[in-house]
CSV table of C-alpha atoms and ligand atoms in Angstrom, one decimal:
chain,number,residue,atom,x,y,z
A,9,MET,CA,40.9,-44.7,-31.0
A,10,ASP,CA,40.5,-41.9,-33.5
A,11,LEU,CA,43.3,-41.4,-36.0
A,12,LYS,CA,43.4,-38.1,-37.8
A,13,ILE,CA,46.0,-37.7,-40.5
A,14,TYR,CA,46.7,-34.3,-42.1
A,15,LYS,CA,49.1,-33.0,-44.7
A,16,ASP,CA,51.6,-31.3,-42.5
A,17,LYS,CA,52.3,-29.7,-39.1
A,18,GLN,CA,50.4,-26.5,-40.0
A,19,GLU,CA,47.3,-28.5,-40.9
A,20,VAL,CA,47.6,-30.6,-37.7
A,21,ALA,CA,47.8,-27.3,-35.7
A,22,GLU,CA,44.8,-25.9,-37.5
A,23,GLN,CA,42.6,-29.0,-37.1
A,24,PHE,CA,43.6,-29.4,-33.5
A,25,SER,CA,42.9,-25.8,-32.7
A,26,SER,CA,39.4,-26.1,-34.2
A,27,TYR,CA,38.8,-29.3,-32.2
A,28,PHE,CA,40.0,-27.4,-29.0
A,29,ALA,CA,37.8,-24.4,-29.7
A,30,ASP,CA,34.8,-26.8,-30.1
A,31,LYS,CA,35.5,-28.8,-27.0
A,32,GLN,CA,35.5,-26.0,-24.6
A,33,LYS,CA,32.5,-24.3,-26.1
A,34,ASP,CA,29.7,-25.8,-24.0
A,35,LYS,CA,31.6,-26.0,-20.8
A,36,ASP,CA,31.6,-23.6,-17.8
A,37,ALA,CA,35.1,-24.7,-17.0
A,38,PHE,CA,37.6,-26.6,-19.1
A,39,TYR,CA,40.6,-28.3,-17.5
A,40,VAL,CA,43.5,-29.0,-19.8
A,41,ALA,CA,47.0,-30.4,-19.4
A,42,LEU,CA,49.4,-28.9,-21.9
A,43,SER,CA,52.6,-30.5,-23.2
A,44,GLY,CA,56.0,-29.3,-24.2
A,45,GLY,CA,57.6,-30.0,-27.6
A,46,SER,CA,57.6,-28.6,-31.1
A,47,THR,CA,54.0,-29.4,-32.2
A,48,PRO,CA,52.3,-27.5,-29.3
A,49,LYS,CA,54.4,-24.5,-30.1
A,50,ILE,CA,52.8,-24.2,-33.6
A,51,VAL,CA,49.4,-25.1,-32.2
A,52,PHE,CA,49.6,-22.1,-29.8
A,53,ASP,CA,50.6,-19.9,-32.8
A,54,VAL,CA,47.6,-21.0,-34.7
A,55,LEU,CA,45.3,-20.7,-31.7
A,56,VAL,CA,46.4,-17.1,-31.3
A,57,GLU,CA,46.2,-16.2,-35.0
A,58,LYS,CA,43.0,-17.9,-36.0
A,59,PHE,CA,41.0,-18.9,-32.9
A,60,SER,CA,41.7,-16.4,-30.2
A,61,ASP,CA,38.2,-14.9,-30.5
A,62,LYS,CA,36.6,-18.4,-30.8
A,63,VAL,CA,37.7,-19.5,-27.3
A,64,ASP,CA,36.4,-18.1,-24.0
A,65,TRP,CA,39.8,-18.1,-22.3
A,66,SER,CA,38.4,-17.2,-18.9
A,67,LYS,CA,36.9,-20.7,-18.8
A,68,VAL,CA,40.0,-22.6,-19.7
A,69,HIS,CA,42.2,-23.7,-16.8
A,70,PHE,CA,45.7,-24.5,-17.8
A,71,TYR,CA,47.9,-27.2,-16.2
A,72,TRP,CA,50.9,-29.1,-17.6
A,73,GLY,CA,51.4,-32.8,-18.1
A,74,ASP,CA,55.1,-32.3,-17.6
A,75,GLU,CA,57.7,-29.7,-17.0
A,76,ARG,CA,61.5,-29.5,-17.1
A,77,CYS,CA,63.1,-28.7,-13.7
A,78,VAL,CA,64.5,-25.3,-14.7
A,79,SER,CA,63.6,-21.8,-14.0
A,80,PRO,CA,60.5,-20.3,-15.7
A,81,THR,CA,62.8,-18.0,-17.7
A,82,ASP,CA,65.0,-20.8,-19.0
A,83,ASP,CA,64.6,-21.6,-22.7
A,84,GLU,CA,64.0,-25.2,-21.8
A,85,SER,CA,60.9,-24.3,-19.7
A,86,ASN,CA,57.6,-25.5,-21.1
A,87,TYR,CA,55.9,-22.7,-19.3
A,88,LYS,CA,58.2,-20.1,-20.9
A,89,MET,CA,57.4,-21.5,-24.3
A,90,THR,CA,53.6,-21.3,-23.6
A,91,VAL,CA,54.0,-17.7,-22.3
A,92,GLU,CA,55.8,-16.7,-25.5
A,93,HIS,CA,53.5,-18.4,-27.9
A,94,LEU,CA,50.1,-18.2,-26.2
A,95,PHE,CA,49.6,-16.4,-22.8
A,96,SER,CA,51.4,-13.2,-23.9
A,97,LYS,CA,49.0,-12.9,-26.8
A,98,ILE,CA,45.6,-13.7,-25.3
A,99,LYS,CA,43.6,-12.5,-22.4
A,100,VAL,CA,43.6,-15.2,-19.8
A,101,PRO,CA,43.1,-14.7,-16.1
A,102,LYS,CA,46.3,-15.2,-14.1
A,103,GLU,CA,44.6,-17.6,-11.7
A,104,ASN,CA,43.8,-19.9,-14.6
A,105,ILE,CA,47.4,-20.7,-15.2
A,106,ASN,CA,48.7,-23.4,-12.9
A,107,ARG,CA,52.3,-24.1,-13.8
A,108,ILE,CA,54.6,-26.7,-12.4
A,109,LEU,CA,57.3,-24.8,-10.5
A,110,GLY,CA,60.4,-26.1,-12.3
A,111,GLU,CA,62.7,-24.1,-10.2
A,112,LYS,CA,61.7,-25.8,-6.9
A,113,SER,CA,63.0,-29.1,-5.6
A,114,PRO,CA,61.5,-31.8,-7.9
A,115,GLU,CA,60.3,-34.2,-5.2
A,116,GLY,CA,58.6,-31.4,-3.3
A,117,GLU,CA,57.1,-30.0,-6.4
A,118,ALA,CA,55.7,-33.3,-7.6
A,119,LEU,CA,53.9,-33.6,-4.3
A,120,ARG,CA,52.6,-30.0,-4.3
A,121,TYR,CA,51.4,-30.4,-7.9
A,122,ALA,CA,49.6,-33.7,-7.2
A,123,ASN,CA,47.8,-32.0,-4.3
A,124,LEU,CA,46.9,-29.1,-6.4
A,125,LEU,CA,45.4,-31.4,-9.0
A,126,GLU,CA,43.5,-33.2,-6.3
A,127,MET,CA,42.0,-30.0,-5.0
A,128,ASP,CA,41.2,-28.3,-8.4
A,129,LEU,CA,39.9,-31.2,-10.5
A,130,ASP,CA,37.1,-33.6,-10.2
A,131,ARG,CA,38.3,-37.1,-9.1
A,132,VAL,CA,37.4,-40.5,-10.3
A,133,GLU,CA,38.4,-43.2,-7.8
A,134,GLU,CA,40.7,-40.6,-6.2
A,135,VAL,CA,42.5,-39.8,-9.5
A,136,PRO,CA,42.2,-36.2,-10.8
A,137,GLN,CA,40.3,-36.0,-14.1
A,138,PHE,CA,41.3,-33.5,-16.8
A,139,ASP,CA,38.8,-32.7,-19.6
A,140,LEU,CA,41.7,-32.9,-22.0
A,141,VAL,CA,45.3,-34.1,-21.7
A,142,ILE,CA,47.5,-33.0,-24.7
A,143,LEU,CA,50.5,-35.3,-25.2
A,144,GLY,CA,53.5,-35.4,-27.6
A,145,MET,CA,55.6,-38.5,-28.3
A,146,GLY,CA,59.3,-38.6,-28.4
A,147,ASP,CA,61.4,-40.4,-31.0
A,148,ASP,CA,62.1,-43.0,-28.3
A,149,GLY,CA,58.4,-43.6,-27.5
A,150,HIS,CA,58.3,-41.5,-24.3
A,151,THR,CA,55.2,-39.4,-23.5
A,152,ALA,CA,54.7,-36.6,-21.0
A,153,SER,CA,58.1,-37.2,-19.2
A,154,ILE,CA,57.7,-40.9,-18.7
A,155,PHE,CA,60.7,-42.4,-20.6
A,156,PRO,CA,61.2,-46.1,-21.6
A,157,HIS,CA,64.0,-46.6,-19.0
A,158,GLU,CA,61.7,-45.5,-16.2
A,159,ILE,CA,58.5,-47.0,-17.5
A,160,GLU,CA,57.6,-48.2,-14.0
A,161,LEU,CA,56.8,-44.5,-13.2
A,162,TRP,CA,53.7,-44.9,-15.3
A,163,ASP,CA,52.0,-46.9,-12.5
A,164,SER,CA,53.4,-45.0,-9.6
A,165,GLU,CA,51.2,-44.5,-6.6
A,166,ASP,CA,51.7,-40.7,-6.7
A,167,HIS,CA,49.8,-38.7,-9.3
A,168,CYS,CA,53.0,-36.8,-10.1
A,169,VAL,CA,56.5,-38.2,-10.4
A,170,VAL,CA,60.1,-37.1,-10.8
A,171,ALA,CA,61.6,-38.4,-14.0
A,172,THR,CA,65.1,-38.1,-15.4
A,173,HIS,CA,65.8,-37.5,-19.1
A,174,PRO,CA,67.9,-40.4,-20.4
A,175,ASP,CA,70.5,-38.4,-22.2
A,176,SER,CA,70.8,-35.0,-20.5
A,177,GLY,CA,70.0,-36.3,-16.9
A,178,GLN,CA,67.6,-33.3,-16.6
A,179,LYS,CA,65.0,-33.8,-14.0
A,180,ARG,CA,61.3,-33.5,-15.0
A,181,VAL,CA,58.1,-33.4,-13.1
A,182,SER,CA,55.4,-35.4,-14.9
A,183,ILE,CA,51.8,-36.6,-14.3
A,184,ASN,CA,51.6,-40.4,-14.2
A,185,GLY,CA,49.8,-42.9,-16.3
A,186,LYS,CA,46.7,-43.1,-14.0
A,187,VAL,CA,46.1,-39.3,-14.4
A,188,ILE,CA,46.6,-39.6,-18.2
A,189,ASN,CA,44.3,-42.5,-18.5
A,190,THR,CA,41.6,-41.0,-16.3
A,191,ALA,CA,41.2,-38.0,-18.6
A,192,LYS,CA,37.9,-37.5,-20.5
A,193,GLU,CA,40.0,-37.0,-23.6
A,194,VAL,CA,43.6,-37.5,-24.6
A,195,ALA,CA,45.0,-36.0,-27.7
A,196,PHE,CA,48.4,-37.0,-29.1
A,197,LEU,CA,50.0,-34.3,-31.3
A,198,VAL,CA,52.7,-36.1,-33.3
A,199,THR,CA,54.4,-34.8,-36.4
A,200,GLY,CA,57.6,-35.5,-38.5
A,201,ALA,CA,59.2,-38.4,-40.1
A,202,SER,CA,61.4,-39.2,-37.0
A,203,LYS,CA,58.2,-40.3,-35.2
A,204,ALA,CA,56.9,-42.7,-38.0
A,205,GLU,CA,58.5,-45.9,-36.6
A,206,LYS,CA,57.1,-45.4,-33.0
A,207,VAL,CA,53.7,-44.3,-34.3
A,208,LYS,CA,53.4,-47.6,-36.2
A,209,ALA,CA,54.6,-49.6,-33.2
A,210,VAL,CA,52.2,-47.9,-30.7
A,211,VAL,CA,49.1,-47.6,-33.0
A,212,GLU,CA,49.5,-51.2,-34.4
A,213,LYS,CA,50.7,-52.6,-31.1
A,214,THR,CA,53.6,-54.4,-32.8
A,215,GLU,CA,55.8,-56.8,-30.8
A,216,GLY,CA,57.9,-55.0,-28.2
A,217,SER,CA,55.8,-51.9,-28.3
A,218,GLU,CA,54.9,-52.3,-24.6
A,219,ALA,CA,58.3,-51.0,-23.9
A,220,TYR,CA,57.2,-47.5,-25.1
A,221,PRO,CA,55.3,-45.4,-22.5
A,222,ALA,CA,53.2,-44.0,-25.3
A,223,SER,CA,51.7,-47.5,-25.9
A,224,LEU,CA,50.2,-47.4,-22.3
A,225,VAL,CA,48.0,-44.4,-23.1
A,226,ASN,CA,44.5,-45.8,-23.0
A,227,PRO,CA,41.9,-43.6,-21.5
A,228,ALA,CA,39.5,-45.9,-19.8
A,229,LEU,CA,36.6,-43.4,-19.5
A,230,GLY,CA,37.3,-41.3,-22.5
A,231,ASN,CA,38.5,-40.9,-26.1
A,232,LEU,CA,42.0,-41.2,-27.5
A,233,LEU,CA,42.7,-39.0,-30.5
A,234,TRP,CA,45.8,-39.0,-32.6
A,235,PHE,CA,46.6,-35.8,-34.7
A,236,LEU,CA,49.3,-36.9,-37.1
A,237,ASP,CA,50.9,-35.4,-40.1
A,238,GLU,CA,51.5,-37.6,-43.2
A,239,ALA,CA,55.2,-37.9,-42.3
A,240,ALA,CA,54.5,-39.3,-38.9
A,241,ALA,CA,51.8,-41.6,-40.3
A,242,ALA,CA,53.9,-42.8,-43.2
A,243,ARG,CA,54.5,-46.3,-41.9
A,244,LEU,CA,51.0,-47.2,-40.8
A,245,ASN,CA,49.6,-50.2,-42.6
A,246,GLN,CA,46.1,-48.9,-42.9
A,247,ASN,CA,46.5,-45.2,-43.6
A,248,PRO,CA,42.9,-44.1,-43.3
A,249,SER,CA,43.4,-40.8,-45.1
B,231,6PG,C1,58.5,-32.3,-23.2
B,231,6PG,C2,57.4,-33.1,-23.5
B,231,6PG,C3,57.6,-34.3,-24.3
B,231,6PG,C4,57.3,-34.0,-25.8
B,231,6PG,C5,57.8,-35.0,-26.7
B,231,6PG,C6,57.6,-34.7,-28.2
B,231,6PG,O1,58.3,-31.4,-22.3
B,231,6PG,O2,59.6,-32.5,-23.8
B,231,6PG,O3,56.1,-32.8,-23.0
B,231,6PG,O4,56.8,-35.4,-24.0
B,231,6PG,O5,55.9,-33.8,-26.0
B,231,6PG,O6,59.2,-35.1,-26.5
B,231,6PG,O7,58.2,-33.5,-28.5
B,231,6PG,P1,58.2,-32.9,-30.0
B,231,6PG,O8,56.9,-32.5,-30.3
B,231,6PG,O9,59.2,-31.7,-29.9
B,231,6PG,O10,58.8,-34.0,-30.8
C-alpha cells in the first residue's frame, strides 16, 4: 500500500493528475474506471487546466466503477459530471467513452455492462482487468457503490451489481469487489475531515473495520495507492508526511 498525503484537495488533484499522465504514457491503450464524488470533480478540472496536453486522450478508454440510476442529464449522474468537467473540454474519441446507462433498468444494465467489460478488457481468471480503478470512499466506508448494509455484493458472482443507497433508496450500478481487486492499480482519492475516522479504520485495519467495503480493497495483482489530504489523514497513527 502506498499512502500519499498532501496539503489539501487541490494538491491531491495535482499530484493524482501527474500520476495519471505518467501512467498512460507508455501504453497503447489505457483502461480506466472513473468514480463519482467531489474529489474526482476537482481532479478533472486540474487535468483539463494543467495536463490536457500531457495525456494522449485517444489512448484512454473510459469506464465507470459506479453510476447512479438516473438519466445522463440529471445532476446526480456521474457521467454528466464527467462531461461537464472533463469530456467537454478535451478531445476524446466518442467511442472511448463507455458509460453505464443509468436511465435503463438497473438489472439489465448491470448485465450489459458486465458483458461489455468482458469483451473490451483483458481478463484474469475470467475477471475483466482495468489498468486503473479510481475510487472514492464515503463517510460510511462505502466505495464504488458497495455500501456497508449490502457488503455481500462485494463477492457477487456477477461483475456488476445493482446496489441501493441506504438513505435515498436510489439504485446504483456498480462493479463488484472482484473487478476492483483484479485491477493493475487502484487509487483511492479521499479528502476532507469527514473521512478521517474511516481512513484510519481502513488503513490501520482497526477492529470492526471489516464492516466497511473500502477495507476489502486489496488488488491481488497490483498496487493500491491512497491520495489523501491532511484533513482525511489527520487521525492516522503514523502520518508518513
Ligand atoms: C458515487 C461514488 C462514491 C463516491 C464516494 C465519495 O458515485 O457516489 O462513486 O463511491 O466516490 O461517496 O464521494 P466524495 O468524494 O464526494 O466524498
